[in-house]
Tab-separated table of C-alpha atoms in Angstrom:
chain	number	residue	atom	x	y	z
A	25	MET	CA	-28.015	-57.108	-4.722
A	26	ASN	CA	-25.987	-55.183	-7.301
A	27	PRO	CA	-27.687	-54.041	-10.508
A	28	GLN	CA	-25.885	-54.865	-13.735
A	29	PRO	CA	-24.380	-52.226	-16.029
A	30	THR	CA	-26.423	-51.078	-18.975
A	31	GLU	CA	-25.876	-52.532	-22.465
A	32	ASP	CA	-23.334	-49.877	-23.373
A	33	GLY	CA	-21.308	-50.639	-20.249
A	34	GLU	CA	-22.338	-47.491	-18.372
A	35	PRO	CA	-23.242	-47.738	-14.670
A	36	PRO	CA	-27.003	-47.773	-14.081
A	37	ALA	CA	-28.733	-44.496	-13.275
A	38	GLY	CA	-29.518	-44.038	-9.609
A	39	LYS	CA	-32.713	-43.184	-7.825
A	40	LEU	CA	-33.278	-40.115	-5.683
A	41	LEU	CA	-34.560	-40.610	-2.137
A	42	TRP	CA	-36.413	-37.391	-1.406
A	43	ILE	CA	-37.204	-36.449	2.200
A	44	PRO	CA	-39.671	-33.528	2.163
A	45	CYS	CA	-39.648	-30.935	4.890
A	46	ARG	CA	-42.476	-31.475	7.363
A	47	ASP	CA	-43.576	-27.833	7.286
A	48	GLU	CA	-45.376	-27.632	3.945
A	49	THR	CA	-46.525	-24.047	4.658
A	50	VAL	CA	-43.008	-22.744	4.060
A	51	PRO	CA	-41.903	-22.339	0.408
A	52	HIS	CA	-38.842	-24.504	-0.157
A	53	LEU	CA	-36.352	-24.837	-2.951
A	54	CYS	CA	-36.860	-28.600	-3.242
A	55	ARG	CA	-39.998	-28.548	-5.378
A	56	PRO	CA	-38.540	-26.342	-8.162
A	57	VAL	CA	-35.452	-28.572	-8.109
A	58	LEU	CA	-37.523	-31.743	-8.425
A	59	ASP	CA	-39.463	-30.177	-11.301
A	60	ALA	CA	-36.165	-29.309	-13.001
A	61	LEU	CA	-34.953	-32.911	-12.694
A	62	GLY	CA	-37.730	-33.942	-15.060
A	63	ALA	CA	-39.537	-37.199	-15.709
A	64	GLY	CA	-36.318	-39.050	-16.495
A	65	THR	CA	-35.324	-39.136	-12.822
A	66	GLU	CA	-36.952	-41.729	-10.575
A	67	ILE	CA	-37.792	-40.042	-7.282
A	68	LEU	CA	-38.819	-41.987	-4.183
A	69	ALA	CA	-40.542	-39.814	-1.590
A	70	VAL	CA	-39.666	-40.838	1.957
A	71	PRO	CA	-41.701	-38.968	4.612
A	72	ALA	CA	-39.657	-37.555	7.472
A	73	PRO	CA	-39.961	-39.090	10.970
A	74	ARG	CA	-42.191	-37.696	13.668
A	75	ASP	CA	-41.473	-34.420	15.427
A	76	ASN	CA	-38.230	-34.017	17.314
A	77	ASP	CA	-40.008	-34.112	20.668
A	78	GLU	CA	-40.736	-37.835	20.210
A	79	PRO	CA	-38.865	-40.191	22.539
A	80	ARG	CA	-35.483	-41.165	21.220
A	81	ASN	CA	-36.331	-44.827	20.729
A	82	ARG	CA	-39.483	-43.921	18.745
A	83	ALA	CA	-37.424	-41.718	16.399
A	84	GLY	CA	-34.995	-44.600	15.930
A	85	GLU	CA	-37.885	-46.877	15.047
A	86	ASP	CA	-39.117	-44.320	12.520
A	87	VAL	CA	-35.734	-44.188	10.803
A	88	ALA	CA	-35.552	-47.995	10.676
A	89	ALA	CA	-38.995	-48.087	9.092
A	90	LEU	CA	-37.939	-45.442	6.583
A	91	ALA	CA	-34.856	-47.473	5.717
A	92	ASP	CA	-36.969	-50.591	5.109
A	93	ARG	CA	-39.338	-48.647	2.872
A	94	ALA	CA	-36.461	-46.996	0.989
A	95	ALA	CA	-34.648	-50.318	0.506
A	96	SER	CA	-37.805	-51.848	-0.984
A	97	GLY	CA	-38.126	-48.981	-3.451
A	98	LEU	CA	-34.465	-48.976	-4.373
A	99	GLY	CA	-34.298	-52.645	-5.234
A	100	GLY	CA	-30.507	-52.571	-4.954
A	101	ALA	CA	-30.114	-49.634	-7.369
A	102	PRO	CA	-27.564	-46.891	-6.645
A	103	TYR	CA	-29.093	-43.824	-5.093
A	104	ALA	CA	-28.603	-40.318	-3.763
A	105	VAL	CA	-30.438	-38.672	-0.872
A	106	TYR	CA	-32.043	-35.214	-0.895
A	107	ASP	CA	-33.161	-34.061	2.560
A	108	CYS	CA	-35.083	-30.787	2.405
A	109	ALA	CA	-35.257	-30.302	6.180
A	110	PRO	CA	-32.634	-27.877	7.551
A	111	GLY	CA	-29.535	-29.650	8.786
A	112	GLY	CA	-30.086	-32.924	6.921
A	113	ALA	CA	-30.421	-35.014	10.097
A	114	THR	CA	-33.006	-37.394	8.640
A	115	GLY	CA	-31.074	-37.948	5.427
A	116	TYR	CA	-27.927	-38.655	7.418
A	117	ALA	CA	-29.701	-41.129	9.701
A	118	LEU	CA	-31.459	-42.810	6.762
A	119	ALA	CA	-28.196	-43.278	4.834
A	120	ARG	CA	-26.541	-44.791	7.909
A	121	ALA	CA	-29.490	-47.120	8.493
A	122	LEU	CA	-29.355	-48.341	4.876
A	123	VAL	CA	-25.620	-48.980	5.056
A	124	ALA	CA	-25.985	-50.752	8.409
A	125	ALA	CA	-28.608	-53.016	6.815
A	126	GLY	CA	-26.136	-54.077	4.136
A	127	HIS	CA	-27.007	-51.651	1.359
A	128	ARG	CA	-24.472	-49.590	-0.519
A	129	SER	CA	-23.591	-46.063	0.569
A	130	PRO	CA	-25.434	-43.298	-1.291
A	131	ARG	CA	-23.633	-41.735	-4.203
A	132	HIS	CA	-24.281	-38.297	-2.743
A	133	LEU	CA	-26.118	-36.664	0.129
A	134	PHE	CA	-27.823	-33.352	-0.669
A	135	VAL	CA	-29.133	-31.455	2.346
A	136	SER	CA	-30.519	-28.056	3.195
A	137	ALA	CA	-28.037	-26.007	5.172
A	138	GLY	CA	-28.524	-26.063	8.930
A	139	PRO	CA	-30.840	-23.490	10.503
A	140	ALA	CA	-29.388	-20.213	11.714
A	141	ALA	CA	-30.236	-21.199	15.306
A	142	GLU	CA	-27.486	-23.829	15.105
A	143	CYS	CA	-24.800	-21.290	14.261
A	144	ARG	CA	-22.394	-20.754	17.147
A	145	CYS	CA	-20.267	-17.988	15.637
A	146	PRO	CA	-20.123	-15.030	18.072
A	147	ASP	CA	-19.814	-12.502	15.247
A	148	ARG	CA	-23.207	-13.335	13.701
A	149	ALA	CA	-26.091	-11.056	14.596
A	150	GLY	CA	-28.345	-12.695	17.153
A	151	ALA	CA	-26.038	-15.662	17.697
A	152	VAL	CA	-24.849	-16.625	21.147
A	153	ALA	CA	-21.144	-17.182	21.668
A	154	ALA	CA	-20.692	-20.834	22.501
A	155	GLU	CA	-18.564	-23.864	21.744
A	156	PRO	CA	-18.584	-25.103	18.128
A	157	LEU	CA	-21.734	-26.920	17.060
A	158	LYS	CA	-21.686	-30.525	18.216
A	159	PRO	CA	-23.024	-33.268	15.970
A	160	ARG	CA	-25.575	-34.408	18.530
A	161	ASP	CA	-27.305	-31.016	18.394
A	162	SER	CA	-28.827	-31.838	15.001
A	163	TYR	CA	-29.490	-35.557	15.180
A	164	ARG	CA	-30.352	-35.848	18.844
A	165	PRO	CA	-33.709	-37.580	18.100
A	166	TYR	CA	-31.967	-40.472	16.354
A	167	GLY	CA	-29.466	-41.308	19.071
A	168	ARG	CA	-25.714	-41.597	18.576
A	169	PRO	CA	-24.261	-44.803	17.090
A	170	ALA	CA	-21.969	-46.708	19.424
A	171	ASP	CA	-19.347	-47.109	16.703
A	172	PRO	CA	-19.855	-44.297	14.184
A	173	ALA	CA	-18.422	-45.255	10.804
A	174	PRO	CA	-17.229	-42.451	8.502
A	175	LEU	CA	-19.765	-41.171	6.012
A	176	THR	CA	-18.016	-41.977	2.751
A	177	CYS	CA	-20.352	-40.230	0.309
A	178	PRO	CA	-19.898	-36.554	-0.640
A	179	VAL	CA	-22.190	-34.000	0.993
A	180	THR	CA	-23.579	-30.834	-0.593
A	181	ALA	CA	-25.250	-28.283	1.702
A	182	ILE	CA	-27.730	-26.109	-0.192
A	183	ALA	CA	-28.608	-22.709	1.272
A	184	ASP	CA	-31.961	-21.215	0.297
A	185	PRO	CA	-31.688	-17.411	0.669
A	186	ARG	CA	-35.283	-17.175	1.917
A	187	GLU	CA	-34.361	-19.210	4.981
A	188	PRO	CA	-31.609	-17.988	7.367
A	189	ALA	CA	-29.000	-20.697	7.618
A	190	ALA	CA	-25.977	-21.546	9.726
A	191	CYS	CA	-22.663	-20.297	8.362
A	192	GLU	CA	-20.389	-22.543	6.331
A	193	ARG	CA	-17.885	-22.912	9.181
A	194	CYS	CA	-20.497	-24.299	11.586
A	195	THR	CA	-21.974	-26.503	8.863
A	196	ASP	CA	-18.505	-27.915	8.153
A	197	ALA	CA	-18.007	-28.584	11.876
A	198	LEU	CA	-21.352	-30.371	12.077
A	199	TRP	CA	-20.579	-32.740	9.206
A	200	ALA	CA	-17.016	-33.324	10.346
A	201	GLY	CA	-18.465	-34.449	13.675
A	202	ARG	CA	-20.869	-36.742	11.848
A	203	GLY	CA	-17.890	-38.428	10.217
A	204	ALA	CA	-18.009	-36.916	6.724
A	205	ALA	CA	-14.942	-38.239	4.931
A	206	ALA	CA	-14.695	-35.330	2.466
A	207	PRO	CA	-15.157	-31.562	2.798
A	208	VAL	CA	-18.724	-30.353	2.455
A	209	THR	CA	-19.542	-28.562	-0.779
A	210	HIS	CA	-21.574	-25.406	-0.193
A	211	LEU	CA	-24.071	-24.309	-2.812
A	212	ARG	CA	-26.024	-21.096	-2.407
A	213	ALA	CA	-29.202	-21.242	-4.456
A	214	ALA	CA	-31.550	-18.468	-5.449
A	215	THR	CA	-35.257	-18.664	-6.039
A	216	ALA	CA	-37.471	-17.520	-8.859
A	217	ASP	CA	-39.025	-14.695	-6.864
A	218	GLN	CA	-35.583	-13.085	-6.711
A	219	GLY	CA	-35.541	-12.712	-10.477
A	220	HIS	CA	-32.509	-14.928	-11.110
A	221	GLY	CA	-33.477	-18.223	-9.534
A	222	GLU	CA	-33.892	-20.454	-12.587
A	223	PRO	CA	-30.162	-20.823	-13.373
A	224	HIS	CA	-29.476	-21.722	-9.739
A	225	VAL	CA	-32.270	-24.308	-9.660
A	226	ARG	CA	-30.889	-25.822	-12.872
A	227	ARG	CA	-27.435	-25.937	-11.298
A	228	VAL	CA	-28.703	-27.832	-8.246
A	229	ALA	CA	-30.661	-30.223	-10.479
A	230	GLY	CA	-27.642	-30.710	-12.723
A	231	ARG	CA	-25.480	-31.740	-9.783
A	232	MET	CA	-28.122	-34.216	-8.688
A	233	ARG	CA	-28.313	-35.737	-12.174
A	234	ALA	CA	-24.527	-36.091	-12.220
A	235	ALA	CA	-24.549	-37.809	-8.827
A	236	LEU	CA	-27.334	-40.202	-9.871
A	237	ALA	CA	-25.404	-41.087	-13.037
A	238	GLY	CA	-22.272	-41.839	-11.035
A	239	GLU	CA	-20.451	-38.852	-12.501
A	240	PRO	CA	-18.444	-36.251	-10.561
A	241	VAL	CA	-20.754	-33.596	-9.161
A	242	LEU	CA	-18.040	-30.988	-9.572
A	243	PRO	CA	-16.079	-30.841	-12.846
A	244	ALA	CA	-12.562	-32.224	-12.658
A	245	ALA	CA	-9.660	-29.872	-13.230
A	246	ALA	CA	-8.534	-29.854	-16.861
A	247	PRO	CA	-4.922	-29.666	-18.068
A	248	VAL	CA	-4.121	-26.118	-19.122
A	249	THR	CA	-3.930	-25.829	-22.885
A	250	ARG	CA	-4.300	-22.772	-25.085
A	251	GLU	CA	-7.950	-23.656	-25.725
A	252	VAL	CA	-8.719	-24.325	-22.043
A	253	PHE	CA	-7.043	-21.046	-21.057
A	254	ARG	CA	-9.134	-19.112	-23.561
A	255	GLU	CA	-12.318	-20.815	-22.425
A	256	ALA	CA	-11.515	-20.091	-18.769
A	257	MET	CA	-10.813	-16.436	-19.493
A	258	SER	CA	-14.066	-16.151	-21.435
A	259	ARG	CA	-15.831	-16.854	-18.119
A	260	VAL	CA	-14.289	-13.700	-16.619
A	261	ALA	CA	-16.766	-10.920	-17.341
A	262	SER	CA	-14.980	-7.681	-18.203
A	263	PRO	CA	-15.819	-4.168	-19.317
A	264	VAL	CA	-14.836	-3.230	-22.859
A	265	SER	CA	-12.765	-0.151	-23.630
A	266	VAL	CA	-11.240	1.503	-26.650
A	267	VAL	CA	-7.808	2.902	-25.830
A	268	THR	CA	-6.709	5.871	-27.929
A	269	ALA	CA	-3.554	7.927	-28.367
A	270	LEU	CA	-1.672	10.037	-30.880
A	271	SER	CA	1.125	8.235	-32.698
A	272	PRO	CA	4.533	9.577	-31.567
A	273	GLU	CA	5.769	9.133	-35.160
A	274	ASP	CA	3.158	10.937	-37.282
A	275	GLY	CA	0.680	12.403	-34.774
A	276	ARG	CA	-2.245	10.452	-36.231
A	277	PRO	CA	-5.025	9.002	-34.029
A	278	ARG	CA	-4.484	5.364	-33.137
A	279	ALA	CA	-6.773	3.059	-31.162
A	280	PHE	CA	-7.476	-0.550	-30.208
A	281	THR	CA	-10.171	-2.459	-28.308
A	282	ALA	CA	-9.074	-3.688	-24.881
A	283	SER	CA	-10.805	-6.028	-22.458
A	284	ALA	CA	-7.727	-6.365	-20.210
A	285	MET	CA	-7.973	-3.034	-18.391
A	286	CYS	CA	-8.293	-2.534	-14.653
A	287	SER	CA	-7.362	-0.334	-11.719
A	288	LEU	CA	-3.968	-0.956	-10.161
A	289	SER	CA	-3.586	1.482	-7.268
A	290	GLU	CA	-5.669	4.065	-5.450
A	291	GLU	CA	-2.703	6.015	-4.103
A	292	PRO	CA	-1.286	6.980	-6.490
A	293	GLN	CA	-4.164	6.508	-8.915
A	294	LEU	CA	-2.831	3.975	-11.415
A	295	LEU	CA	-4.481	1.895	-14.141
A	296	LEU	CA	-3.132	-0.817	-16.387
A	297	VAL	CA	-3.890	-1.816	-19.944
A	298	CYS	CA	-2.506	-4.883	-21.740
A	299	VAL	CA	-1.367	-4.539	-25.369
A	300	ASN	CA	-0.651	-7.464	-27.673
A	301	ARG	CA	3.039	-7.458	-28.600
A	302	ALA	CA	2.181	-8.703	-32.105
A	303	GLY	CA	-0.442	-6.024	-32.710
A	304	ARG	CA	0.079	-2.966	-34.903
A	305	ALA	CA	-0.806	-0.686	-31.973
A	306	HIS	CA	1.853	-2.081	-29.631
A	307	ASP	CA	4.700	0.323	-30.383
A	308	VAL	CA	2.355	3.325	-30.349
A	309	PHE	CA	0.937	2.679	-26.899
A	310	THR	CA	4.191	1.596	-25.279
A	311	THR	CA	5.899	4.824	-26.354
A	312	ALA	CA	3.118	7.456	-26.296
A	313	ASP	CA	3.357	9.798	-23.314
A	314	ARG	CA	-0.420	9.856	-22.764
A	315	PHE	CA	-3.415	7.730	-23.671
A	316	LEU	CA	-7.195	7.869	-23.216
A	317	ILE	CA	-9.316	4.936	-22.044
A	318	ASN	CA	-12.871	5.105	-23.444
A	319	VAL	CA	-15.181	2.747	-21.505
A	320	LEU	CA	-17.897	1.702	-23.954
A	321	THR	CA	-21.645	1.718	-23.315
A	322	HIS	CA	-23.880	-1.297	-23.875
A	323	GLU	CA	-24.944	0.247	-27.205
A	324	GLN	CA	-21.379	0.360	-28.567
A	325	ALA	CA	-20.672	-3.280	-29.369
A	326	GLY	CA	-20.244	-2.246	-32.998
A	327	VAL	CA	-17.603	0.269	-31.924
A	328	ALA	CA	-15.746	-2.453	-30.047
A	329	LEU	CA	-15.700	-4.620	-33.173
A	330	ALA	CA	-14.574	-1.726	-35.371
A	331	PHE	CA	-11.469	-1.087	-33.253
A	332	ALA	CA	-10.722	-4.817	-32.890
A	333	ARG	CA	-10.218	-5.291	-36.642
A	334	HIS	CA	-6.769	-5.347	-38.190
A	335	ASP	CA	-7.759	-2.587	-40.604
A	336	ARG	CA	-9.287	0.122	-38.423
A	337	ALA	CA	-7.965	3.248	-40.128
A	338	ARG	CA	-11.474	4.462	-41.031
A	339	ALA	CA	-12.670	4.094	-37.427
A	340	GLU	CA	-9.551	5.891	-36.159
A	341	ALA	CA	-10.184	8.780	-38.586
A	342	GLU	CA	-13.642	9.328	-37.029
A	343	LEU	CA	-12.282	9.906	-33.510
A	344	VAL	CA	-12.615	13.474	-32.214
A	345	PRO	CA	-10.260	15.513	-29.964
A	346	LEU	CA	-11.312	15.257	-26.330
A	347	GLU	CA	-9.504	15.348	-22.947
A	348	GLY	CA	-5.911	16.534	-23.262
A	349	GLY	CA	-6.354	16.917	-27.017
A	350	LEU	CA	-6.295	13.144	-27.440
A	351	PRO	CA	-8.691	11.423	-29.853
A	352	GLY	CA	-11.653	9.759	-28.224
A	353	LEU	CA	-15.306	8.707	-28.218
A	354	PRO	CA	-17.650	11.414	-26.910
A	355	ASP	CA	-20.447	8.914	-26.167
A	356	ALA	CA	-18.353	6.587	-23.986
A	357	SER	CA	-19.724	5.891	-20.503
A	358	ALA	CA	-16.399	6.999	-18.993
A	359	ARG	CA	-13.143	8.479	-20.275
A	360	LEU	CA	-9.919	8.153	-18.312
A	361	LEU	CA	-6.949	10.328	-19.314
A	362	CYS	CA	-3.641	8.741	-18.320
A	363	THR	CA	0.047	9.565	-18.438
A	364	ARG	CA	2.252	6.576	-19.191
A	365	GLU	CA	3.991	5.597	-15.960
A	366	ASP	CA	5.690	2.330	-16.914
A	367	VAL	CA	5.718	-0.544	-19.399
A	368	LEU	CA	6.157	-4.049	-17.991
A	369	PRO	CA	6.580	-7.424	-19.713
A	370	GLY	CA	3.591	-9.769	-19.628
A	371	GLY	CA	4.249	-12.793	-21.822
A	372	ASP	CA	2.879	-12.133	-25.307
A	373	HIS	CA	1.489	-8.791	-24.080
A	374	SER	CA	2.988	-5.646	-22.633
A	375	ILE	CA	1.454	-4.119	-19.519
A	376	VAL	CA	1.120	-0.363	-19.852
A	377	VAL	CA	0.750	1.366	-16.483
A	378	GLY	CA	-0.897	4.771	-16.567
A	379	ARG	CA	-1.277	7.485	-13.945
A	380	LEU	CA	-4.805	8.880	-13.965
A	381	GLU	CA	-4.908	12.603	-14.789
A	382	ALA	CA	-8.583	13.347	-15.555
A	383	VAL	CA	-11.942	11.572	-15.523
A	384	THR	CA	-15.140	12.221	-17.477
A	385	LEU	CA	-18.247	10.239	-16.507
A	386	LEU	CA	-21.564	9.853	-18.306
A	387	ASP	CA	-24.649	8.207	-16.836
A	388	GLU	CA	-24.622	5.301	-19.284
A	389	THR	CA	-24.674	1.521	-18.781
A	390	PRO	CA	-21.326	-0.046	-19.752
A	391	LEU	CA	-20.730	-2.882	-22.198
A	392	ILE	CA	-19.664	-6.256	-20.777
A	393	HIS	CA	-17.911	-9.065	-22.645
A	394	TYR	CA	-18.615	-12.552	-21.286
A	395	ARG	CA	-18.266	-15.975	-22.917
A	396	ARG	CA	-17.639	-14.412	-26.331
A	397	ASN	CA	-20.844	-12.377	-26.298
A	398	TRP	CA	-21.830	-8.817	-25.477
A	399	HIS	CA	-23.908	-8.110	-22.380
A	400	ARG	CA	-25.202	-5.274	-20.257
A	401	PRO	CA	-24.977	-5.493	-16.457
A	402	VAL	CA	-28.177	-6.123	-14.499
A	403	ALA	CA	-28.478	-5.430	-10.797
A	404	VAL	CA	-29.286	-8.449	-8.626
A	405	PRO	CA	-30.929	-8.302	-5.189
A	406	ALA	CA	-28.571	-7.933	-2.268
A	407	PRO	CA	-28.161	-11.142	-0.256
A	408	PRO	CA	-29.859	-11.263	3.142
A	409	PRO	CA	-27.679	-10.148	6.062
A	410	SER	CA	-25.654	-12.915	7.684
């Protein structure tokens, strides 16, 4: 039975088959994700089979019963599967049972990453060197099909940082052995008690909504245009600096705001700064013997704007002599005095390479530019050891 498209011609929204983890005493990511999906998503809870120590034929009967119950709830609608138990064995077996009974393949299979005990990498702490993980290790209770057909739906393995999980390589090997037709997508989530879990929960829920709507879970690559390039580069968080020098022509202070500044070499100590070829500061900074990089603090967004304007003479006049007699900003979080080493072509910019001569550091939080807004960096908890 195939449901008809909606009135506007769009494919019908799917239903989510949710397989809860049996151990309800352990906090899992699934409940925050289900809450984030909202009331607009139809969720069918499908209890997991009995414990893995049940006889193999009993586990097979359980999966068949689950498939019958799921098929009744689906009513022929498209669906995705979310298996919260580590390894996703039940979700895999349920999807296969539905397909074997004549139902469509799920649009997507979301599973919790396999438990750390399944990892066979010898370099992981506590792991035992052994052959790569075999598929039967994780769905042993359900038996092995005599003629395993490839699993055609995409698979996303979600790792909850509170629960040690198998590495991506062993997870890939597991699903390849199960017949996954496409590479597994790995998604590392974070939880609210880590202080930055909400965006990750929303991301997992957003991928599920996309799968249920029949849309790509991962965005498709876009043709590179000027606008797409700018949008992509806005996603690259960068520190903000004001680069200063004395004009070789009249000795006056000159400056511009730069976000394209980074280290180039540790030995020798080299930095690079990119200067717009069409900008009024280009000739100054490609010919000056020395320049000073002033890394701004999170309280100096106004300073960054002042030196980004076309008319910045007033701001330049307020600079004060600092390292090497060059004009600078005394309140910057760091100042890096450089001697010009080279000037290289870089499309519509010139790449000025500087050799580091002196460093002044203040204990101040730097300014970050990200997605066309100003930010201050915030420390995040270190991930658990692998």
